[in-house]
PDB file of C-alpha atoms and ligand atoms in Angstrom:
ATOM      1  CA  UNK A  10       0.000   0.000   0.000  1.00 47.00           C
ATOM      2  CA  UNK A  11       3.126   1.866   0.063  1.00 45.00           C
ATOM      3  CA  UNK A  12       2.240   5.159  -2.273  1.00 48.00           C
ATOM      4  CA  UNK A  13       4.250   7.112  -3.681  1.00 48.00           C
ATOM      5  CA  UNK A  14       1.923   8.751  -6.587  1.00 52.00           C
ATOM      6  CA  UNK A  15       2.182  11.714  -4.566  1.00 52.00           C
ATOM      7  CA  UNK A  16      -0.648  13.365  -7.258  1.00 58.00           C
ATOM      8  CA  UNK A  17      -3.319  11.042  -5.502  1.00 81.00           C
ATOM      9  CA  UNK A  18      -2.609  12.803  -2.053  1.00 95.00           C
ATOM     10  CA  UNK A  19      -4.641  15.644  -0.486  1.00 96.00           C
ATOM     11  CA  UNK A  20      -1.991  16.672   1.675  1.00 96.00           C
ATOM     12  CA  UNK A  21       1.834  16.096   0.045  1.00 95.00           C
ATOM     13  CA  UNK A  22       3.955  18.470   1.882  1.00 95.00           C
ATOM     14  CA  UNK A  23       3.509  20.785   5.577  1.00 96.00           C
ATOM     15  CA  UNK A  24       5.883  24.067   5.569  1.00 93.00           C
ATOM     16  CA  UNK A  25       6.071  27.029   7.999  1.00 90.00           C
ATOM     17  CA  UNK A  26       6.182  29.589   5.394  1.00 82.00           C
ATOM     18  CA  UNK A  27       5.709  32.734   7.544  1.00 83.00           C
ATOM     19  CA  UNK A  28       7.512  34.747  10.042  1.00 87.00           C
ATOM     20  CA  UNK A  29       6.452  33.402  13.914  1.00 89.00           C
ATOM     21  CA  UNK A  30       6.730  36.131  15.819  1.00 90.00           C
ATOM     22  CA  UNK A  31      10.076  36.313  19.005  1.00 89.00           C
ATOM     23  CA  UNK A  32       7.624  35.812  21.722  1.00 91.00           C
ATOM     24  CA  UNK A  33       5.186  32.971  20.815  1.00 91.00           C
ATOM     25  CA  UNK A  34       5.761  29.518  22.565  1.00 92.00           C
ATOM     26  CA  UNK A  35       5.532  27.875  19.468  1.00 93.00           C
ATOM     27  CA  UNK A  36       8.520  28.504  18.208  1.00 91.00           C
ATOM     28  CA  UNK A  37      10.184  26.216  21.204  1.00 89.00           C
ATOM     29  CA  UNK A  38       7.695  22.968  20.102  1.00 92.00           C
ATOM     30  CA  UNK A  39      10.600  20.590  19.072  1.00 90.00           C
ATOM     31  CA  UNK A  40       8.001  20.211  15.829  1.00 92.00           C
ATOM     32  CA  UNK A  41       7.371  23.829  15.030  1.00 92.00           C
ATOM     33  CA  UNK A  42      11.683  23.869  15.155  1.00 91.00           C
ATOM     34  CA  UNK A  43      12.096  21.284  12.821  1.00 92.00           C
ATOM     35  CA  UNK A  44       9.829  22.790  10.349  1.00 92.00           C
ATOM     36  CA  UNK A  45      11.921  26.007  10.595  1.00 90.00           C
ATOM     37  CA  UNK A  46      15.067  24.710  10.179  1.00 88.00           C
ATOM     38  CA  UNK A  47      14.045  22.022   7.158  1.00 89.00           C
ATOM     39  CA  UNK A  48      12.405  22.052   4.246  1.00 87.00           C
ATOM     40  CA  UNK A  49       9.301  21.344   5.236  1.00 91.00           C
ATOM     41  CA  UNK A  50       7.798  17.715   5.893  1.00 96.00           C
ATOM     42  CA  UNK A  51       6.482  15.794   3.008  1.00 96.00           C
ATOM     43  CA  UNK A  52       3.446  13.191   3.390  1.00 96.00           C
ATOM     44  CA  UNK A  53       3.892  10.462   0.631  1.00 95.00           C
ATOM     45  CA  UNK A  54       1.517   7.387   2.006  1.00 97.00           C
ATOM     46  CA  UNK A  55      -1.754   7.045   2.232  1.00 97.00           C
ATOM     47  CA  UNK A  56      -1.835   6.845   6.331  1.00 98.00           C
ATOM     48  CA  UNK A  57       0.561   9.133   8.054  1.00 98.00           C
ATOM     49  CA  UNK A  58       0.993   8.673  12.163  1.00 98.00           C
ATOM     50  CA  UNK A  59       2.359  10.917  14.230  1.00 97.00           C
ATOM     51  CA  UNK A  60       3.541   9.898  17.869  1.00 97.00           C
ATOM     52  CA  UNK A  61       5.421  10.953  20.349  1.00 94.00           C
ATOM     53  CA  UNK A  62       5.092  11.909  24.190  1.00 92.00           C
ATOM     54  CA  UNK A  63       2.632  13.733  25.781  1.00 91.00           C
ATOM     55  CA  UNK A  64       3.494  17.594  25.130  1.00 90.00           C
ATOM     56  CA  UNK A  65       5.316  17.003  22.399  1.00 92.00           C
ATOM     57  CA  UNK A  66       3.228  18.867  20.126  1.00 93.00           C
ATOM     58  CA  UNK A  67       0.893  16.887  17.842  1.00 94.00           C
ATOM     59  CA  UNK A  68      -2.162  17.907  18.494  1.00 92.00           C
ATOM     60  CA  UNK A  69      -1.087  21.597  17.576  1.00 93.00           C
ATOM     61  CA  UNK A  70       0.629  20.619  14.401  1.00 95.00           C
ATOM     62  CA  UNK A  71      -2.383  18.623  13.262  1.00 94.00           C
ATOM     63  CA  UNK A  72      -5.203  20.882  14.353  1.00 93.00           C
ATOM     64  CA  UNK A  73      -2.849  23.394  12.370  1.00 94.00           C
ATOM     65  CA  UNK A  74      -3.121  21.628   9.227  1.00 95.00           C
ATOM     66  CA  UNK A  75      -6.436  20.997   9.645  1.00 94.00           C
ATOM     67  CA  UNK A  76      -7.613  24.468   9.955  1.00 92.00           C
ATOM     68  CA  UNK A  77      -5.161  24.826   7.290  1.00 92.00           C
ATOM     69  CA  UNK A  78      -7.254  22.720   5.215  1.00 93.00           C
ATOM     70  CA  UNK A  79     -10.988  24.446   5.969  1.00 90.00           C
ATOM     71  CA  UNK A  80     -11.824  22.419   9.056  1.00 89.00           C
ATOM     72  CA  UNK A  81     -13.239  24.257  11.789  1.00 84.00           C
ATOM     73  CA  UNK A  82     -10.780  24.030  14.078  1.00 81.00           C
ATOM     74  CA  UNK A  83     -13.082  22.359  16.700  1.00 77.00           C
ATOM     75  CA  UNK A  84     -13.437  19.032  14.596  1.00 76.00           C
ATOM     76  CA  UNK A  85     -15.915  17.689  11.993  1.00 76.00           C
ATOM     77  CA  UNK A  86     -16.735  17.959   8.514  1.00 73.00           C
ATOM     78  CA  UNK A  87     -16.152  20.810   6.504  1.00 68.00           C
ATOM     79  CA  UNK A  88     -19.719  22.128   7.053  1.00 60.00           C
ATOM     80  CA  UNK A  89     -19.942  22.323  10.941  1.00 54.00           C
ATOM     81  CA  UNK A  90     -19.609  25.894  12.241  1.00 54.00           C
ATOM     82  CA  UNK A  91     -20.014  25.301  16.255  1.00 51.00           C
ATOM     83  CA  UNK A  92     -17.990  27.360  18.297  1.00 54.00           C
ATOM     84  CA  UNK A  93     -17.909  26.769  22.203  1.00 52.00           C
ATOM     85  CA  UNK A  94     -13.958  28.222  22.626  1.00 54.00           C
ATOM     86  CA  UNK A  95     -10.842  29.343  20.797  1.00 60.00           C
ATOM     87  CA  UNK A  96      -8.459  26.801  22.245  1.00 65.00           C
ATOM     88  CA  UNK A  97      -6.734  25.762  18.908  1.00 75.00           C
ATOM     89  CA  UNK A  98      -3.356  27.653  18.587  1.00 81.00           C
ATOM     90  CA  UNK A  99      -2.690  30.082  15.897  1.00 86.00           C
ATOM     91  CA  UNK A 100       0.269  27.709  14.190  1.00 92.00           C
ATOM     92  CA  UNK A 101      -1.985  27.689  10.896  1.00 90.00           C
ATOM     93  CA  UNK A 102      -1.612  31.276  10.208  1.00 88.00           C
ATOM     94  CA  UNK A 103       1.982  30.254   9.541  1.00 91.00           C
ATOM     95  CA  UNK A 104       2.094  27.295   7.688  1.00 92.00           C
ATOM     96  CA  UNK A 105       1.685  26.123   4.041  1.00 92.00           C
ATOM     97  CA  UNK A 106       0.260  23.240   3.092  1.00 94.00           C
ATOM     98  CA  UNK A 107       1.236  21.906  -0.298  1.00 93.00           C
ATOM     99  CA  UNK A 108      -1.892  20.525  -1.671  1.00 93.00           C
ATOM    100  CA  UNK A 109      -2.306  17.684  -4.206  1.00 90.00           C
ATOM    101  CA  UNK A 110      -3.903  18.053  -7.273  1.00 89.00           C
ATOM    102  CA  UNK A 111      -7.352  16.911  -6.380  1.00 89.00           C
ATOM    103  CA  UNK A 112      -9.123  18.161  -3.766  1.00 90.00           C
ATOM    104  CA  UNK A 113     -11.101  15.722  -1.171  1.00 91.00           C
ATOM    105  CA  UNK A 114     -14.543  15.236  -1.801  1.00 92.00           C
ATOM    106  CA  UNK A 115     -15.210  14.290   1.662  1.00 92.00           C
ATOM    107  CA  UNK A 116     -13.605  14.729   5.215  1.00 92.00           C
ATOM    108  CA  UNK A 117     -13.444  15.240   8.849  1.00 91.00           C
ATOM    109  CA  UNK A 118     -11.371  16.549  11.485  1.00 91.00           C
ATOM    110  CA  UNK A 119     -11.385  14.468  14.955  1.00 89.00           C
ATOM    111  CA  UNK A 120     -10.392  16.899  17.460  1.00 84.00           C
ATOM    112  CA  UNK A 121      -9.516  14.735  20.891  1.00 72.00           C
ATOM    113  CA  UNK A 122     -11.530  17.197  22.849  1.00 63.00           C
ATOM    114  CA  UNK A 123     -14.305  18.026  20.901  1.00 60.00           C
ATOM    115  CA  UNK A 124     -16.278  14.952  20.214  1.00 60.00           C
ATOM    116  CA  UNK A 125     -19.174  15.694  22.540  1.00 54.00           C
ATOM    117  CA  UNK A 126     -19.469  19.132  20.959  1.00 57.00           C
ATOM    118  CA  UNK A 127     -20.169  17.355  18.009  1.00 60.00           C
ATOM    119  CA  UNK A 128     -22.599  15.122  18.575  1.00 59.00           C
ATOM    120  CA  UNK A 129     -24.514  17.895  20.202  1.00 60.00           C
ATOM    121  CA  UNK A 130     -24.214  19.513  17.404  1.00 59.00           C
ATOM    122  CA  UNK A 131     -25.541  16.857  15.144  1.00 60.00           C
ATOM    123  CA  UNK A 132     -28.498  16.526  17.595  1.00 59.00           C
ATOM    124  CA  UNK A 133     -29.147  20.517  16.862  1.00 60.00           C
ATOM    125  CA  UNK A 134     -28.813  20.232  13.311  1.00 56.00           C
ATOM    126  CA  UNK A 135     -31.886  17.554  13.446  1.00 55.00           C
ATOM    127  CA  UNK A 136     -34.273  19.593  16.084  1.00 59.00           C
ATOM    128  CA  UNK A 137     -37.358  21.062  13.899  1.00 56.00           C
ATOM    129  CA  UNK A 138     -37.212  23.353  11.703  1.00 50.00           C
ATOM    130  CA  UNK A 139     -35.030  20.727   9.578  1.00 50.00           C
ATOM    131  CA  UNK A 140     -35.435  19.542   6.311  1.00 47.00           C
ATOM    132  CA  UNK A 141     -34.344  16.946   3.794  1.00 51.00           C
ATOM    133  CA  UNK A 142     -32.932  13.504   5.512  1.00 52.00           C
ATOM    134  CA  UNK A 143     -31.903  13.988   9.135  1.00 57.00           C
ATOM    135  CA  UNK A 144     -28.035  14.270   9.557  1.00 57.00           C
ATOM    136  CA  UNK A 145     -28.486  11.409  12.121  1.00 60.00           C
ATOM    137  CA  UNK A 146     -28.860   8.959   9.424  1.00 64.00           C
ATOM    138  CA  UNK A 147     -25.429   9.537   8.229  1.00 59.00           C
ATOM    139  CA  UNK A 148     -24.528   8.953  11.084  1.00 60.00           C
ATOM    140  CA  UNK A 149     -26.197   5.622  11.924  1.00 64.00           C
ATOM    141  CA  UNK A 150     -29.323   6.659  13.246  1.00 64.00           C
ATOM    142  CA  UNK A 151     -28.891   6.787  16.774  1.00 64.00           C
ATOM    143  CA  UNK A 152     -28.152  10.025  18.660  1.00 65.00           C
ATOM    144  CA  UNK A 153     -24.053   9.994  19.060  1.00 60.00           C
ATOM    145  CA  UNK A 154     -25.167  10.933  22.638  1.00 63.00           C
ATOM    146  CA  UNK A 155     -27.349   7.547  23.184  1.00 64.00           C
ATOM    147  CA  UNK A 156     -24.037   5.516  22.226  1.00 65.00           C
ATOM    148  CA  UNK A 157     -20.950   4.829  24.076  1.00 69.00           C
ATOM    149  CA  UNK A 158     -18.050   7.114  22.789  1.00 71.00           C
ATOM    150  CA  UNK A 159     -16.477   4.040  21.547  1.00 73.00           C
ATOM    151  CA  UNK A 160     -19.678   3.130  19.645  1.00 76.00           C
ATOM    152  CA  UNK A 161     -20.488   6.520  18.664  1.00 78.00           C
ATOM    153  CA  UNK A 162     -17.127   7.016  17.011  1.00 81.00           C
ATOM    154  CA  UNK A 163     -16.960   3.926  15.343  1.00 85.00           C
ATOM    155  CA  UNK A 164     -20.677   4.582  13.998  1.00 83.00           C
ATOM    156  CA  UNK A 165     -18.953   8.379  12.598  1.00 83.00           C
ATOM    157  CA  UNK A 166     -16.195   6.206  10.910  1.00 88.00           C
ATOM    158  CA  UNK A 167     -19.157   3.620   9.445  1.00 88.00           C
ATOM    159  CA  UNK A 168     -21.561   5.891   8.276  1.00 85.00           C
ATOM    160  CA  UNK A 169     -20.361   9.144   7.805  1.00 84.00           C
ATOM    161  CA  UNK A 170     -16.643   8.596   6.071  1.00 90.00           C
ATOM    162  CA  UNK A 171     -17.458   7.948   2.613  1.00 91.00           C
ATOM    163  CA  UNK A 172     -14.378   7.686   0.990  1.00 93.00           C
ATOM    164  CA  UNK A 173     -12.331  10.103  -1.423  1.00 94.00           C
ATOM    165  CA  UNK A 174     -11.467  12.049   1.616  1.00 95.00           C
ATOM    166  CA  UNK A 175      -9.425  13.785   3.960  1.00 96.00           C
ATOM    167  CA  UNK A 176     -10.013  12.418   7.498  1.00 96.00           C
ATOM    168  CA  UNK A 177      -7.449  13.947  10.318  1.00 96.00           C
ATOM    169  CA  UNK A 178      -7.866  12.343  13.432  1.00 95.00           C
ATOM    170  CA  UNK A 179      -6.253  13.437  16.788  1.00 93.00           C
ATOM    171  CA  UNK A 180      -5.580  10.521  19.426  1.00 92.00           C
ATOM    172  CA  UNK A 181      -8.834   8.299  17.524  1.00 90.00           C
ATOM    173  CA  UNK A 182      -8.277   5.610  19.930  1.00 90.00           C
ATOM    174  CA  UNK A 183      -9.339   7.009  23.130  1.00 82.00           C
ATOM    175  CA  UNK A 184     -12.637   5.334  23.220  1.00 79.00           C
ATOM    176  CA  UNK A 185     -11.535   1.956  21.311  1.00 86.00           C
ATOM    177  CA  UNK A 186     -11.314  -1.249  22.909  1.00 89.00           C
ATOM    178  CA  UNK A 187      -8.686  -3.309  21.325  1.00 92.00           C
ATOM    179  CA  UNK A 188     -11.324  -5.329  19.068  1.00 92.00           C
ATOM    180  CA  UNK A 189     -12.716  -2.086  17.781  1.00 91.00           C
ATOM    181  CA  UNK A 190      -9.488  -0.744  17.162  1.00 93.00           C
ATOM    182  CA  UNK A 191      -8.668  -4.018  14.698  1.00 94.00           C
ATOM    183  CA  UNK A 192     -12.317  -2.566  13.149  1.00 94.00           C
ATOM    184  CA  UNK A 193     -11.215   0.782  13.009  1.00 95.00           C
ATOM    185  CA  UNK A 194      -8.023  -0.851  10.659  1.00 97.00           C
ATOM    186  CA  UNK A 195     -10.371  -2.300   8.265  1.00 96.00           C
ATOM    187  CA  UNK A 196     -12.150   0.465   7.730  1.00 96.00           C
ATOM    188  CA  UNK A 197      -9.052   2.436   6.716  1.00 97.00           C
ATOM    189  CA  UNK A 198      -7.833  -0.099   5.128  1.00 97.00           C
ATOM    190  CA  UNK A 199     -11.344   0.133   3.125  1.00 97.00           C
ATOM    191  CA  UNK A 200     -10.797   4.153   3.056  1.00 96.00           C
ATOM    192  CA  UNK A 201      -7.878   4.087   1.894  1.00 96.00           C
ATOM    193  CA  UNK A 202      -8.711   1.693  -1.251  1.00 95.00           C
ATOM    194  CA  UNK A 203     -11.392   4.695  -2.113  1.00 95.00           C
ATOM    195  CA  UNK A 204      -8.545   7.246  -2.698  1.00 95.00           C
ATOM    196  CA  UNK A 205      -8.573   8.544   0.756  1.00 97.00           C
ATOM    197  CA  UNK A 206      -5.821  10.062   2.785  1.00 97.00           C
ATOM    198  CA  UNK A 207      -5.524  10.024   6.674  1.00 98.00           C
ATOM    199  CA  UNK A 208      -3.539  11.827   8.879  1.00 98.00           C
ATOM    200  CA  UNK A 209      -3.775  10.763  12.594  1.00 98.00           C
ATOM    201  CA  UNK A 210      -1.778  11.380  15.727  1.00 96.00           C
ATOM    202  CA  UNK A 211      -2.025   8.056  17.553  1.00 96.00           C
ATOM    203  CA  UNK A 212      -0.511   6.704  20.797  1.00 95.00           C
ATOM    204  CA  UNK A 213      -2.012   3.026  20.311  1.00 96.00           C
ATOM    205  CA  UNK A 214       0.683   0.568  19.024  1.00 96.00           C
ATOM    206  CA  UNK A 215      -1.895  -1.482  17.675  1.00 96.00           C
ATOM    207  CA  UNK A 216      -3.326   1.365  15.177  1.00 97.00           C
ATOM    208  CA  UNK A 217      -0.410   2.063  14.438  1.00 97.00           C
ATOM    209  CA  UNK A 218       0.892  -1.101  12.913  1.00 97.00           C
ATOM    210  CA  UNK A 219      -1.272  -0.223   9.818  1.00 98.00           C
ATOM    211  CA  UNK A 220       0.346  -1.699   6.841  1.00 96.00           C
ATOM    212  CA  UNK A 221       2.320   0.669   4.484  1.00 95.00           C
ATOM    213  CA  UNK A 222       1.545   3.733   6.867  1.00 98.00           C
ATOM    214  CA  UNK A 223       4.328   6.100   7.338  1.00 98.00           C
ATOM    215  CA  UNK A 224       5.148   6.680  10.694  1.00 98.00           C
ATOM    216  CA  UNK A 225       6.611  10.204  12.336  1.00 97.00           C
ATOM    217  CA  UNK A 226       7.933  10.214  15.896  1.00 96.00           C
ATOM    218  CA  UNK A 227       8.080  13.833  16.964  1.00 94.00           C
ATOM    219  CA  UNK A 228      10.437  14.267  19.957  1.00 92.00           C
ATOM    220  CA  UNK A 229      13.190  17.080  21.363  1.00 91.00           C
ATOM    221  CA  UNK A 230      15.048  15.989  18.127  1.00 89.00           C
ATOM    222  CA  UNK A 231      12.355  16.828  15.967  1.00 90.00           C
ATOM    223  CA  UNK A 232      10.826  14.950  13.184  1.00 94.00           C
ATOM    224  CA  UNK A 233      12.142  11.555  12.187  1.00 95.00           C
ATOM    225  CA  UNK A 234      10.294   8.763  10.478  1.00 97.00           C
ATOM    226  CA  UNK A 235      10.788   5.311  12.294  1.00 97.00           C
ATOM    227  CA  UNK A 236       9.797   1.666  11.140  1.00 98.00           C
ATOM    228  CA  UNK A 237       6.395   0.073  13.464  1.00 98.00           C
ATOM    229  CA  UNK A 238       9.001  -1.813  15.254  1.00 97.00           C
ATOM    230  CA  UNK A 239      11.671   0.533  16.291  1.00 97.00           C
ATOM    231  CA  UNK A 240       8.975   2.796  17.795  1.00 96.00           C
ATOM    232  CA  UNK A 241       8.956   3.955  21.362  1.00 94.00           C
ATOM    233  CA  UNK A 242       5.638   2.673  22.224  1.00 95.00           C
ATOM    234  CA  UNK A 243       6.026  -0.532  20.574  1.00 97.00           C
ATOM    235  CA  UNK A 244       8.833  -1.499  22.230  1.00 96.00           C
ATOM    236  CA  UNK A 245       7.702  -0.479  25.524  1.00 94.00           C
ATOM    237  CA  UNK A 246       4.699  -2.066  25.111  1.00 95.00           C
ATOM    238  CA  UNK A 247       6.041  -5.382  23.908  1.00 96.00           C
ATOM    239  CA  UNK A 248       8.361  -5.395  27.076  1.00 95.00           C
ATOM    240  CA  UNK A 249       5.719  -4.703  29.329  1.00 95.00           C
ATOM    241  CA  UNK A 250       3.289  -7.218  27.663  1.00 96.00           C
ATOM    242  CA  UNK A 251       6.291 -10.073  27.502  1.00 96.00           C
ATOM    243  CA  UNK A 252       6.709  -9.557  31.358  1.00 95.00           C
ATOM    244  CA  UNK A 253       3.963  -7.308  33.237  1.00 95.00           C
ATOM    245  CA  UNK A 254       5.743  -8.893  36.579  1.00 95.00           C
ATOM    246  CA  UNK A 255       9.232  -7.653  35.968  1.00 94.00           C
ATOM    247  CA  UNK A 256       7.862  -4.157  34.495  1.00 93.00           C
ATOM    248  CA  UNK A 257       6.031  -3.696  37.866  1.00 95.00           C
ATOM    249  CA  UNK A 258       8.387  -4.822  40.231  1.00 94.00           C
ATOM    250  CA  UNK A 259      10.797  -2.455  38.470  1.00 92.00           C
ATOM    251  CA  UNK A 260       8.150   0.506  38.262  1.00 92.00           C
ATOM    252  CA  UNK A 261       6.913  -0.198  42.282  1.00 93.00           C
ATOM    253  CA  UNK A 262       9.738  -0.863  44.273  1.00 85.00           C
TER     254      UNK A 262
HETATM  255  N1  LIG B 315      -1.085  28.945  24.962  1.00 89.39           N
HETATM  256  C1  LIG B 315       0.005  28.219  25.232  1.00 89.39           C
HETATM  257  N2  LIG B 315       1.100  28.799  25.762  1.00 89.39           N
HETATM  258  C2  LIG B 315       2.215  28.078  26.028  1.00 89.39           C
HETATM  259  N3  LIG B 315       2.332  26.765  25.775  1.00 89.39           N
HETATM  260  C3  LIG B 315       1.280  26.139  25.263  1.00 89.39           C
HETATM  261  C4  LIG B 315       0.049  26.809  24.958  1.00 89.39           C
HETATM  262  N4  LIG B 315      -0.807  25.921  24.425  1.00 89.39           N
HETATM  263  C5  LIG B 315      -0.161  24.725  24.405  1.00 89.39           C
HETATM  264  N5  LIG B 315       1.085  24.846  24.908  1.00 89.39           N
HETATM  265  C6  LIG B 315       2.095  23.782  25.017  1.00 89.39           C
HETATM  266  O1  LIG B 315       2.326  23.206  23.756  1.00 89.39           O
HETATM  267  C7  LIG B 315       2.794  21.879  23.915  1.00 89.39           C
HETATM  268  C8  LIG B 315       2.218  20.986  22.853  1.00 89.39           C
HETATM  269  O2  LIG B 315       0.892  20.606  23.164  1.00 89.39           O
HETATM  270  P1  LIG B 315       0.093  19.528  22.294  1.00 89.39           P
HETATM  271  O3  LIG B 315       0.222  19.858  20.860  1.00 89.39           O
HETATM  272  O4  LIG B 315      -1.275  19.459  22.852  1.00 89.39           O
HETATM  273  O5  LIG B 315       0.912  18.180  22.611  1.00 89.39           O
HETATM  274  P2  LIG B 315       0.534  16.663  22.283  1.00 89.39           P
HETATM  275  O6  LIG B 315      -0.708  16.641  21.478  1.00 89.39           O
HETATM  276  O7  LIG B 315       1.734  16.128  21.556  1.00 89.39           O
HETATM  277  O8  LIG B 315       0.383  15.979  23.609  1.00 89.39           O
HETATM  278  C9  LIG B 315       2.454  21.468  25.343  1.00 89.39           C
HETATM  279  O9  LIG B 315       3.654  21.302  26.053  1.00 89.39           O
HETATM  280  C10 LIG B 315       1.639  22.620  25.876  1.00 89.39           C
HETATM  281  O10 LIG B 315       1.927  22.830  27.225  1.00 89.39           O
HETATM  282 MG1  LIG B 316      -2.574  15.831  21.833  1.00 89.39          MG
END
């Protein structure tokens, strides 16, 4: 699944283009310093992950691009305008995103915090006066609110991503058991054969492990790509996993 036919990307390249200004803490995010001193970062597979400690700056960078990209920067599609409060960071007034030469048909913006804002939202959207087919159906139906957030998101994912799209997803596994998470993978997977891109910050080694996904571990040294295995939270899960005992007599003594 490896692609390189960088025309059939959304997203092919992330730049800081303009001047951040002396005083602004971005400029000391290990990933808004490794922008400035490169190139930029270029996106050439299908699934891009980024990971990294807590802090370390994801979650700005992708709620950056996503703005960057037409999102409301509190999550969902395109077309949701909700507003509760401005906690995105301004990094997207300084960055340029090199676009491909199609644009998404479809897409959505998972914003970790934001979820329940959303499904509130969608529950507005269908109160009367509303017309045409109730956004509910796209979205399985059932109020987002009625389901657990692990069934709620999956149900988003099912019904609502339809392929051709852009779909940015900050920390997605949150409310995923590990068996949903393997579902969440084959509906990528399914994504991904309809010309879609994804760009996800992820701390779950299982999601992760996607197949042909390019994988970006942000850390004090910046950017660096790094194969599934060599990963920081692969191999610290694996240890743990091969010997929970040992890990915890370490950890508690
Ligand atoms: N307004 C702000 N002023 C100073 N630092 C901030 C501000 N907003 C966020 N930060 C810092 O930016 C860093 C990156 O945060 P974030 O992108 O959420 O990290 P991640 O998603 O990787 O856990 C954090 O260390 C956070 O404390
Ligand atoms: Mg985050």
């Amino acid at each position: 699944m490896e692609d390189t036919a960088f025309s059939r990307l959304y997203v092919r390249e992330i730049r800081i283009s303009h001047e951040i200004p002396e005083e602004s803490y971005l400029r000391d995010l290990p990933v808004v310093r490794h922008l400035l001193s490169t190139e930029g970062l270029a996106l050439t597979r299908r699934v891009t992950f980024f990971v990294g400690e807590n802090g370390v700056g994801k979650s700005t960078l992708i709620e950056a691009l996503a703005i960057a990209m037409g999102f409301n920067p509190e999550g969902g599609t395109i077309n949701f305008r909700f507003s509760t409060n401005d906690s995105h960071s301004d990094l997207y007034r300084f960055l340029t995103v090199g676009k491909g030469i199609r644009r998404q048909q479809d897409g959505f913006f998972l914003r970790a915090e934001s979820f329940y804002n959303l499904a509130s939202d969608i529950d507005q959207l269908d109160q009367p006066p509303s017309f045409g087919r109730s956004v509910i159906d796209s979205y399985g139906g059932v109020s987002l609110h009625h389901q657990s957030h692990g069934e709620s998101f999956l149900s988003l994912v099912e019904n609502r991503f339809g392929g051709h799209g852009l779909y940015i997803l900050d920390e997605p596994e949150a409310a995923l058991s590990p068996m949903r998470l393997m579902s969440l993978i084959c509906r990528i997977h399914e994504l991904v054969e309809k010309d879609s891109q994804f760009i996800i910050s992820t701390h779950s080694p299982i999601l992760m492990a996607f197949p042909g996904a390019e994988i970006f571990e942000l850390s004090e040294k910046g950017i660096q790509s790094v194969p599934y295995q060599q990963t920081e939270h692969f191999q610290i899960t694996r240890q743990f996993l091969n010997a929970p005992e040992k890990m915890l007599d370490y950890l508690l003594k």
